Each structure stands twice: as C-alpha cells, then as structure tokens.
Amino acid sequence: MSEEKKQVEKIREAFEQEFGRFVDLRNKLSDLGLAAAENLQREISEFKTRHTGKKSEIANAKKLIGRVAPEERGSFGQFVQSVEKRIVTAIDESESALNDYILKAKTERERVDVTLPGRRPRVGHLHLITLLRQQIEDIFVSMGYSIEDDREIETDYYNFDALNIPDGHPARESQDTFYTTTGFALRSQTSTVQIRAMERRGAPIRIIAPGRVFRRDTPDPTHVPMFHQIEGLCVDKGITMAHLKGTVAEWLRRLFGEGTKVRMRPSYFPFTEPSAEFDFSCFKCSGTGQSDGARCRPCKGSGWIELGGCGMVHPNVLENCGVDPQVYSGFAFGFGLERMCALMYALDDIRLMFENDVRFLGQFR
Ligand code: DAH
C-alpha cells in the first residue's frame, strides 16, 4: 500500500472510531430525552464541520491525489472519494435521524388535546353593597329621581350648620367625624348633598344621593368608621308627609315585594320638622314575627325592621339653600346600606363586608 493510501486509511479509521457514538442513533433515540437529543444535535453539527469541512483531513487528503504516481492516481482517487462518501453519508444519516426525532418530540410536547374541558377564567363581580345600591338607584330613577354624587370631604358648614345643626348643638356629638388639620371634615352623613344639590339646582328637585360617610366609631360587629348611606330629597310645591310615606312605601314594595308595609314613628332630626323614623314589615316573616317555627331573626320577633330617618325638610334648611319655604315644601330621608345588607343576608358582623375575602363576597352576586 502506498504511503498516501495508508494516510487516507488512517483518516477513515480515526473517523470510524470517533463516529462510534453516533452509530445506530436512530435506534437509541427513543431512550433519549428531548434535551439530550438537542445537545447531541449541536455536537453532531460540530463533528460534521470538523470531518467534512474545508479544513477537514479528508479535504486535505484530496490534495494528495496529484502527488501519487500517474498509474495509481485513478484507483487512489476513487479510494479517497469512497472514504469521503462514507464520512458524509454516515454523518448525514445520523443527523437526519436526530432531526426527525427532535421534530417529533417537540410536536408531541406541544400537542393540545382540544377535547379537554377548558379552564374557566375567574370572573369578578360587583360587591354586595354596590348591587343593593344599584337596585335602589334603579327604583328611584324609574320614579323620576336623579342620582347626585358629591364630595366626601366637607366643611363644617355643609355637614352641620346648613343642616340646621349650629355649633354646640348636641347632634354634633352623636356624629363625631374625622377632621383634617386644615378645618375640613369627612362627611358624617349624605344629608350634605341636599344642601349642595339645592344650592346648585334650586327647586323643584328630586334626587337620591348614595355615598360613603365617616364616623369616629371603633369597629365592632355593628359599627365601622366608614359606611354607605343613601339620601333622598324631594322638594316641590305642595309636597306633604303623605308623599313621603307613599314614596318610601313604593320603593320598599318594589325591593321586597307587594305585601311590604311601611310605618313611621315620631322622631327628631335637626334638618326636618316633623321628623320620623321609618320601619318596614319584615321580609323574612312578612310581619308575623315568627319564621322557621321560632322568633324571626332579622326583626327579632317584632315583625318590623327599622331602616332610617325621614321628615319634612326644615324651613331653615330650605332658606339656607335659597329656596323659599313659603312657596316650596319637601321631604327627605336617609338610611344606611350596610345595615340593610346585614339584615337581608343575615350577617352577624358588618365588618365582613370590608374584609374583601372572596369566599365571602363570592356568595353574593
Ligand atoms: N342623616 C341622618 C343620619 O345619618 C339620616 C337622615 C334622617 C337623613 C332624616 C334625612 C332625614 O334626610 O330627613 O342618621
């Protein structure tokens, strides 16, 4: 054997030895993970460049063809070519087996079973206070009322003075609120909106004003320092207490059903004269005081549920807003939403409504 042929034979042997690890790759692939196969893919591509590239040993060996004796040149040339062909096809076969495998493994991994049930996205919903507020708003809007929204930070004038509660009046005590260092107060009642709305719009006027109010109360099962009220106001010529009772009764009938009754008890508020508190017949026991064979829970067996305060707007209040009490009269009412929710859903702690625990809130939608 010529020196040159020996050299090429060595190249072939070296290749076969190194190629050993890629031999029969097609059969070994199934035990390989996708990650291992991808590593192998990088290795084989490096291996390919080294053994078939321009600077590979077999490429160099081709330069020897010109150096051998002319009579051997033909067979030597064929030999070099056959070795080169062996190297190239061996690598190509392994490489394409590897590529096929990787493609299949990836497709498998990304396969989607479209028959599986979908994952339901968690849908939020409105808070129970908002839901009740909207229900009440709808009822009043259908009776020709508009909805007034106004500020939560007020001056003493709007929270007290304009509502006929002068400095030193005992009613200020029971509604002690939060003050800023610059003399503003967080409103302790939505009655402030009566004043703002009449100042702005005069009379006649029909509004309800839902909103947050604040009081300096230590939280307990029946008190929170921030809660929601809805205020109602109707001022026109010839408005009487009968309109007040009719309106409240109609609203509560629409909310709790036709059979709902309303009663009023004399009371006192500085901004109304006369003043009353209004109760409605219990939605649970329909006023009988008995439900589920025992003392009815929401009304404590009385058959009545106390809801809020009301009355005929005090002439001083009308005057404070530039409305002539000789020409106009009106009624007003106000009540708290949390108390109402607590009664309707038999909650023994109103703080539940502010803890934002979705296990609780999710029950009311
Ligand atoms: N503002 C009163 C309160 O917070 C509720 C109220 C009573 C509002 C009588 C009124 C009313 O408009 O006429 O307790």
Coordinates of C-alpha atoms and ligand atoms in Angstrom, one line a residue:
M1 CA 0.0 0.0 0.0
S2 CA 1.3 3.4 -0.9
E3 CA 2.1 5.9 1.9
E4 CA -0.8 8.1 0.6
K5 CA -3.3 5.3 0.8
K6 CA -2.1 4.4 4.3
Q7 CA -2.7 8.0 5.3
V8 CA -6.3 8.0 4.0
E9 CA -6.9 4.6 5.6
K10 CA -5.8 6.2 8.9
I11 CA -8.3 9.1 8.4
R12 CA -11.0 6.6 7.8
E13 CA -10.2 4.6 10.9
A14 CA -10.0 7.7 13.1
F15 CA -13.4 8.7 11.7
E16 CA -15.0 5.3 12.3
Q17 CA -13.7 5.3 15.9
E18 CA -15.0 8.8 16.7
F19 CA -18.2 8.2 14.8
G20 CA -18.9 5.2 17.1
R21 CA -21.0 7.2 19.4
F22 CA -23.3 8.3 16.7
V23 CA -23.7 4.9 15.1
D24 CA -27.2 3.4 15.2
L25 CA -28.5 6.7 16.5
R26 CA -32.0 6.0 15.1
N27 CA -32.5 3.1 17.4
K28 CA -31.1 4.7 20.5
L29 CA -33.1 7.9 20.2
S30 CA -36.3 6.7 21.9
D31 CA -34.5 6.5 25.3
L32 CA -33.1 9.9 24.9
G33 CA -34.9 12.9 26.2
L34 CA -35.5 15.9 24.1
A35 CA -32.9 18.0 25.9
A36 CA -30.2 15.3 25.4
A37 CA -31.2 15.0 21.7
E38 CA -30.7 18.7 21.3
N39 CA -27.3 18.6 22.9
L40 CA -26.4 15.8 20.5
Q41 CA -27.6 17.8 17.6
R42 CA -25.1 20.6 18.5
E43 CA -22.3 18.0 18.9
I44 CA -23.0 16.3 15.6
S45 CA -23.0 19.6 13.8
E46 CA -19.6 20.5 15.2
F47 CA -18.5 16.9 14.3
K48 CA -19.7 17.4 10.8
T49 CA -17.8 20.6 10.2
R50 CA -14.6 19.0 11.6
H51 CA -14.9 15.9 9.4
T52 CA -16.3 17.3 6.1
G53 CA -15.4 21.0 6.2
K54 CA -12.8 22.8 4.0
K55 CA -10.2 22.2 6.6
S56 CA -11.1 18.6 7.4
E57 CA -8.5 15.8 7.0
I58 CA -10.3 14.2 4.1
A59 CA -10.4 17.6 2.3
N60 CA -6.6 17.8 2.7
A61 CA -6.2 14.2 1.6
K62 CA -7.7 15.2 -1.8
K63 CA -4.6 17.3 -2.4
L64 CA -2.6 14.0 -2.3
I65 CA -4.2 12.8 -5.4
G66 CA -1.9 14.9 -7.6
R67 CA 1.1 13.5 -5.8
V68 CA 0.7 9.8 -6.4
A69 CA 2.1 8.0 -9.4
P70 CA 0.0 8.5 -12.5
E71 CA -0.8 4.8 -12.8
E72 CA -2.1 4.7 -9.3
R73 CA -3.9 8.0 -9.4
G74 CA -7.2 6.6 -10.7
S75 CA -7.7 4.0 -8.1
F76 CA -6.3 6.3 -5.3
G77 CA -8.7 9.0 -6.4
Q78 CA -11.6 6.5 -6.2
F79 CA -10.5 5.4 -2.8
V80 CA -10.4 8.9 -1.4
Q81 CA -13.8 9.6 -2.8
S82 CA -15.2 6.4 -1.3
V83 CA -13.9 7.3 2.1
E84 CA -15.3 10.8 1.8
K85 CA -18.6 9.5 0.7
R86 CA -18.7 7.1 3.7
I87 CA -18.0 10.0 6.1
V88 CA -20.5 12.3 4.6
T89 CA -23.4 9.8 4.3
A90 CA -22.7 8.4 7.8
I91 CA -22.9 11.8 9.4
D92 CA -25.9 12.9 7.2
E93 CA -27.9 9.8 8.2
S94 CA -27.3 10.3 11.8
E95 CA -28.1 13.9 11.6
S96 CA -31.4 13.5 9.8
A97 CA -32.4 10.7 12.2
L98 CA -31.7 13.1 15.1
N99 CA -33.6 16.0 13.4
D100 CA -36.6 13.8 12.8
Y101 CA -36.7 12.7 16.3
I102 CA -36.4 16.2 17.7
L103 CA -39.2 17.5 15.5
K104 CA -41.4 14.6 16.5
A105 CA -40.7 15.1 20.2
K106 CA -41.4 18.8 20.0
T107 CA -44.7 18.3 18.2
E108 CA -45.7 15.7 20.8
R109 CA -44.8 18.1 23.6
E110 CA -46.8 20.9 22.1
R111 CA -49.8 18.7 21.3
V112 CA -53.1 20.2 22.6
D113 CA -56.0 17.9 23.4
V114 CA -58.8 20.1 22.2
T115 CA -61.3 17.7 23.7
L116 CA -60.2 18.6 27.3
P117 CA -62.6 20.9 29.1
G118 CA -61.3 24.5 29.2
R119 CA -60.0 26.2 32.2
R120 CA -62.7 28.7 33.4
P121 CA -61.3 32.2 33.9
R122 CA -62.2 33.6 37.3
V123 CA -64.7 36.3 36.7
G124 CA -65.1 39.1 39.2
H125 CA -68.4 40.6 40.2
L126 CA -69.8 43.6 41.9
H127 CA -69.7 44.0 45.7
L128 CA -73.0 43.3 47.5
I129 CA -73.2 46.9 48.7
T130 CA -72.9 48.1 45.1
L131 CA -75.5 45.6 43.9
L132 CA -78.0 46.8 46.5
R133 CA -77.2 50.4 45.8
Q134 CA -77.8 49.9 42.1
Q135 CA -81.1 48.1 42.7
I136 CA -82.3 51.0 44.8
E137 CA -81.0 53.6 42.3
D138 CA -83.0 51.9 39.5
I139 CA -86.2 52.1 41.6
F140 CA -85.8 55.8 42.3
V141 CA -84.7 56.6 38.7
S142 CA -87.9 55.0 37.5
M143 CA -89.8 57.3 39.8
G144 CA -88.2 60.3 38.3
Y145 CA -85.3 60.9 40.7
S146 CA -81.8 61.7 39.5
I147 CA -78.7 60.5 41.2
E148 CA -76.4 63.0 42.9
D149 CA -72.8 62.3 43.6
D150 CA -70.9 64.7 45.8
R151 CA -67.7 65.2 47.8
E152 CA -66.8 63.2 50.8
I153 CA -64.6 65.9 52.3
E154 CA -66.7 68.7 53.5
T155 CA -66.7 71.9 55.6
D156 CA -68.5 72.1 58.9
Y157 CA -71.0 74.3 57.2
Y158 CA -72.3 71.7 54.8
N159 CA -72.1 68.8 57.3
F160 CA -73.7 70.7 60.2
D161 CA -74.6 74.4 60.0
A162 CA -76.5 74.4 56.7
L163 CA -78.4 71.4 58.0
N164 CA -79.7 73.4 61.0
I165 CA -77.1 71.9 63.4
P166 CA -75.3 75.0 64.8
D167 CA -72.1 74.9 66.8
G168 CA -72.7 73.4 70.3
H169 CA -75.8 71.6 69.1
P170 CA -76.0 68.1 70.7
A171 CA -76.5 66.4 67.3
R172 CA -72.9 67.2 66.5
E173 CA -71.7 65.0 69.3
S174 CA -73.5 61.8 68.1
Q175 CA -71.9 62.2 64.6
D176 CA -68.4 62.9 65.6
T177 CA -66.4 62.6 62.5
F178 CA -62.8 62.9 61.3
Y179 CA -61.2 66.3 60.8
T180 CA -58.3 67.5 58.8
T181 CA -55.8 69.8 60.4
T182 CA -56.9 72.5 57.9
G183 CA -60.5 72.5 59.1
F184 CA -62.2 70.1 56.8
A185 CA -64.4 67.2 57.9
L186 CA -65.1 63.8 56.3
R187 CA -68.9 64.0 55.9
S188 CA -70.8 62.0 58.6
Q189 CA -74.0 61.9 56.6
T190 CA -75.1 62.1 53.0
S191 CA -77.5 64.9 54.0
T192 CA -74.8 67.3 52.9
V193 CA -75.8 66.6 49.4
Q194 CA -79.3 68.0 50.0
I195 CA -77.6 71.4 50.5
R196 CA -75.2 71.1 47.6
A197 CA -77.9 70.0 45.2
M198 CA -80.4 72.6 46.2
E199 CA -77.7 75.4 46.0
R200 CA -76.9 74.2 42.5
R201 CA -80.3 73.3 41.1
G202 CA -82.8 75.1 43.3
A203 CA -86.4 73.8 43.4
P204 CA -88.3 71.8 42.3
I205 CA -85.8 68.9 42.8
R206 CA -85.9 65.1 43.2
I207 CA -82.7 63.4 43.9
I208 CA -81.1 60.4 45.7
A209 CA -77.5 60.7 46.9
P210 CA -75.7 57.5 47.6
G211 CA -72.2 57.6 49.1
R212 CA -69.7 57.0 51.7
V213 CA -69.9 58.5 55.2
F214 CA -67.5 58.5 58.1
R215 CA -67.8 58.4 61.9
R216 CA -65.4 58.1 64.7
D217 CA -66.5 54.7 65.8
T218 CA -64.4 51.8 66.9
P219 CA -65.1 48.8 64.6
D220 CA -67.3 46.1 66.1
P221 CA -69.9 43.8 64.7
T222 CA -72.4 46.6 64.2
H223 CA -70.1 49.6 63.7
V224 CA -67.5 50.6 61.1
P225 CA -65.9 54.1 60.8
M226 CA -66.8 54.2 57.1
F227 CA -70.1 53.0 55.7
H228 CA -72.6 53.9 53.0
Q229 CA -75.8 55.9 53.1
I230 CA -78.5 56.8 50.6
E231 CA -80.1 60.2 51.0
G232 CA -83.4 61.1 49.3
L233 CA -84.8 64.6 48.7
C234 CA -87.9 65.8 47.0
V235 CA -88.9 69.5 47.0
D236 CA -91.7 70.9 45.1
K237 CA -94.9 72.9 45.5
G238 CA -97.4 71.2 47.8
I239 CA -95.3 68.3 48.9
T240 CA -96.6 66.7 52.1
M241 CA -95.8 63.9 54.6
A242 CA -98.2 61.7 52.5
H243 CA -95.8 61.9 49.5
L244 CA -93.0 60.9 51.8
K245 CA -94.8 57.8 53.1
G246 CA -96.1 56.9 49.6
T247 CA -92.6 57.2 48.1
V248 CA -90.9 55.2 50.8
A249 CA -93.6 52.5 50.7
E250 CA -93.5 52.2 46.9
W251 CA -89.7 51.9 47.0
L252 CA -89.7 49.1 49.6
R253 CA -92.6 47.3 47.9
R254 CA -90.5 47.2 44.7
L255 CA -87.5 46.0 46.6
F256 CA -89.1 43.4 49.0
G257 CA -92.4 42.6 47.3
E258 CA -96.0 43.8 47.1
G259 CA -97.1 42.9 50.6
T260 CA -94.4 45.1 52.2
K261 CA -95.8 47.7 54.7
V262 CA -94.2 50.8 56.0
R263 CA -94.8 52.6 59.3
M264 CA -93.4 55.8 60.7
R265 CA -92.6 56.7 64.3
P266 CA -92.1 60.3 65.5
S267 CA -88.5 61.2 66.0
Y268 CA -86.2 64.1 65.9
F269 CA -83.7 65.4 63.4
P270 CA -82.5 69.0 63.3
F271 CA -83.0 69.3 59.5
T272 CA -86.6 68.0 59.3
E273 CA -89.8 69.1 61.0
P274 CA -91.7 67.0 61.7
S275 CA -89.3 64.1 61.8
A276 CA -89.9 60.4 61.8
E277 CA -88.1 57.0 61.7
F278 CA -89.4 54.6 59.2
D279 CA -89.7 50.8 59.5
F280 CA -90.9 48.2 57.1
S281 CA -92.6 44.9 57.6
C282 CA -90.0 42.1 57.9
F283 CA -89.2 40.5 54.5
K284 CA -88.5 37.2 56.3
C285 CA -91.7 36.7 58.4
S286 CA -93.9 39.2 56.5
G287 CA -94.5 40.9 59.8
T288 CA -95.6 38.0 61.8
G289 CA -92.5 37.9 64.0
Q290 CA -92.3 34.1 63.6
S291 CA -90.1 32.3 61.0
D292 CA -88.9 28.7 60.7
G293 CA -91.0 28.0 63.8
A294 CA -89.2 30.4 66.0
R295 CA -88.7 34.0 66.8
C296 CA -87.9 35.7 63.4
R297 CA -84.2 36.7 63.3
P298 CA -84.0 39.9 61.2
C299 CA -86.8 41.6 63.0
K300 CA -86.1 40.0 66.4
G301 CA -89.7 38.8 66.5
S302 CA -91.2 42.3 66.2
G303 CA -92.3 41.9 62.6
W304 CA -90.8 45.3 61.8
I305 CA -87.3 46.3 60.6
E306 CA -86.0 49.8 61.4
L307 CA -84.4 51.3 58.3
G308 CA -83.8 55.1 58.5
G309 CA -84.8 58.6 59.3
C310 CA -87.0 61.0 57.4
G311 CA -89.2 64.1 57.7
M312 CA -90.3 67.3 56.1
V313 CA -87.3 69.5 55.2
H314 CA -86.9 72.2 57.8
P315 CA -87.7 75.7 56.6
N316 CA -84.3 76.9 57.8
V317 CA -82.6 74.3 55.5
L318 CA -84.6 75.4 52.5
E319 CA -83.8 79.1 53.3
N320 CA -80.1 78.2 53.7
C321 CA -80.2 77.0 50.1
G322 CA -82.1 79.9 48.7
V323 CA -85.4 78.0 48.3
D324 CA -88.4 80.0 49.6
P325 CA -90.2 77.9 52.3
Q326 CA -93.4 79.9 51.7
V327 CA -93.6 78.5 48.1
Y328 CA -91.9 75.1 48.4
S329 CA -92.0 72.2 50.8
G330 CA -90.3 68.9 50.6
F331 CA -89.4 65.6 52.3
A332 CA -86.1 63.9 52.9
F333 CA -84.9 60.6 54.1
G334 CA -81.7 58.7 54.8
F335 CA -80.6 55.2 55.7
G336 CA -77.5 53.0 55.8
L337 CA -76.7 50.3 53.2
E338 CA -74.5 48.1 55.4
R339 CA -77.3 47.6 58.0
M340 CA -79.7 46.8 55.3
C341 CA -77.4 44.2 53.7
A342 CA -76.6 42.7 57.1
L343 CA -80.3 42.2 57.7
M344 CA -81.1 40.9 54.2
Y345 CA -78.3 38.3 54.2
A346 CA -78.4 37.5 58.0
L347 CA -74.8 38.6 58.5
D348 CA -73.9 38.9 62.2
D349 CA -70.9 41.2 61.5
I350 CA -70.9 44.1 59.1
R351 CA -67.1 44.1 59.1
L352 CA -67.3 41.0 56.8
M353 CA -68.3 43.4 54.0
F354 CA -65.0 45.2 54.2
E355 CA -62.6 42.4 54.7
N356 CA -62.7 41.6 50.9
D357 CA -62.5 37.8 51.4
V358 CA -63.6 36.4 48.1
R359 CA -65.0 33.3 49.8
F360 CA -67.5 35.6 51.5
L361 CA -68.0 38.1 48.6
G362 CA -68.5 35.3 46.1
Q363 CA -71.7 34.3 47.8
F364 CA -73.5 37.5 46.7
R365 CA -73.7 38.2 43.1
Ligands
DAH1 N1 -78.6 61.9 58.1 C1 -79.3 61.0 59.1 C2 -78.3 60.1 59.7 O1 -77.2 60.0 59.3 C3 -80.4 60.3 58.3 C4 -81.5 61.1 57.9 C5 -82.5 61.4 58.7 C6 -81.5 61.7 56.7 C7 -83.6 62.2 58.4 C8 -82.5 62.6 56.3 C9 -83.6 62.8 57.2 O2 -82.6 63.2 55.1 O3 -84.6 63.5 56.8 O4 -78.7 59.5 60.7

